[in-house]
């Protein structure tokens, strides 16, 4: 009896399956089926299969700490971007005024020095 199953894979595992399928010139589904059958065949022959264990609590704490650190970095980047944007906008919007003697004519400047 044929049965349809749905499951989620890690991107690294999916890349490994795709490379296996590409080497054998077969489709991804067929490659997954071959790998499952090969795993069962080796299990029946008595070989030990190393199954990746679930993540430990310490790994979760480390991952959570890294995520919080990345959130802080993103917030710092946002703040810097806002500052740069504000600086550029204020320089662009405000008219650049010259030094007072540059705005007057030379004759008015020389007259005012007396």
Tab-separated table of C-alpha atoms in Angstrom, residues 2-77:
chain	number	residue	atom	x	y	z
A	2	UNK	CA	1.347	3.410	-0.982
A	3	UNK	CA	1.154	6.172	1.565
A	4	UNK	CA	1.884	9.874	1.202
A	5	UNK	CA	3.823	11.590	4.028
A	6	UNK	CA	4.770	15.173	4.709
A	7	UNK	CA	7.735	16.298	6.815
A	8	UNK	CA	10.083	19.228	7.319
A	9	UNK	CA	13.852	19.067	6.783
A	10	UNK	CA	16.727	21.283	7.809
A	11	UNK	CA	18.233	23.280	4.917
A	12	UNK	CA	21.596	21.526	5.374
A	13	UNK	CA	20.001	18.104	5.132
A	14	UNK	CA	17.993	19.158	2.104
A	15	UNK	CA	21.181	20.402	0.410
A	16	UNK	CA	22.843	17.033	1.107
A	17	UNK	CA	19.848	15.203	-0.371
A	18	UNK	CA	19.893	17.458	-3.437
A	19	UNK	CA	23.601	16.819	-4.000
A	20	UNK	CA	22.999	13.062	-3.659
A	21	UNK	CA	20.160	13.291	-6.180
A	22	UNK	CA	22.307	15.312	-8.573
A	23	UNK	CA	25.142	12.747	-8.394
A	24	UNK	CA	22.716	9.934	-9.177
A	25	UNK	CA	20.786	11.953	-11.771
A	26	UNK	CA	17.531	11.262	-9.986
A	27	UNK	CA	14.764	13.408	-8.504
A	28	UNK	CA	14.687	14.644	-4.941
A	29	UNK	CA	11.781	12.375	-3.944
A	30	UNK	CA	13.470	9.314	-5.367
A	31	UNK	CA	16.716	10.226	-3.579
A	32	UNK	CA	14.889	10.532	-0.253
A	33	UNK	CA	13.250	7.148	-0.835
A	34	UNK	CA	16.616	5.517	-1.672
A	35	UNK	CA	18.244	6.989	1.419
A	36	UNK	CA	15.420	5.756	3.645
A	37	UNK	CA	15.604	2.272	2.124
A	38	UNK	CA	19.398	2.229	2.543
A	39	UNK	CA	18.991	3.239	6.180
A	40	UNK	CA	16.526	0.417	6.838
A	41	UNK	CA	18.756	-2.068	5.012
A	42	UNK	CA	21.750	-1.141	7.161
A	43	UNK	CA	19.578	-1.305	10.296
A	44	UNK	CA	18.410	-4.819	9.374
A	45	UNK	CA	21.990	-5.927	8.732
A	46	UNK	CA	22.824	-5.051	12.335
A	47	UNK	CA	24.738	-1.825	11.831
A	48	UNK	CA	24.219	0.932	14.359
A	49	UNK	CA	22.666	4.103	12.983
A	50	UNK	CA	23.611	7.310	14.710
A	51	UNK	CA	20.501	9.383	15.218
A	52	UNK	CA	20.969	13.044	15.974
A	53	UNK	CA	19.636	13.740	19.435
A	54	UNK	CA	17.406	16.648	20.236
A	55	UNK	CA	19.038	19.859	21.340
A	56	UNK	CA	19.900	20.165	24.983
A	57	UNK	CA	18.735	22.950	27.253
A	58	UNK	CA	22.194	24.544	27.169
A	59	UNK	CA	22.059	24.751	23.374
A	60	UNK	CA	18.689	26.476	23.582
A	61	UNK	CA	20.085	28.970	26.097
A	62	UNK	CA	23.042	29.682	23.811
A	63	UNK	CA	20.795	30.105	20.771
A	64	UNK	CA	18.464	32.416	22.709
A	65	UNK	CA	21.434	34.487	23.896
A	66	UNK	CA	22.708	34.779	20.314
A	67	UNK	CA	19.274	35.854	19.096
A	68	UNK	CA	19.053	38.546	21.799
A	69	UNK	CA	22.549	39.743	20.868
A	70	UNK	CA	21.548	39.954	17.211
A	71	UNK	CA	18.413	41.910	18.145
A	72	UNK	CA	20.635	44.410	19.969
A	73	UNK	CA	22.918	44.748	16.945
A	74	UNK	CA	19.947	45.310	14.647
A	75	UNK	CA	18.588	47.984	17.007
A	76	UNK	CA	21.995	49.718	17.030
A	77	UNK	CA	22.058	49.647	13.233
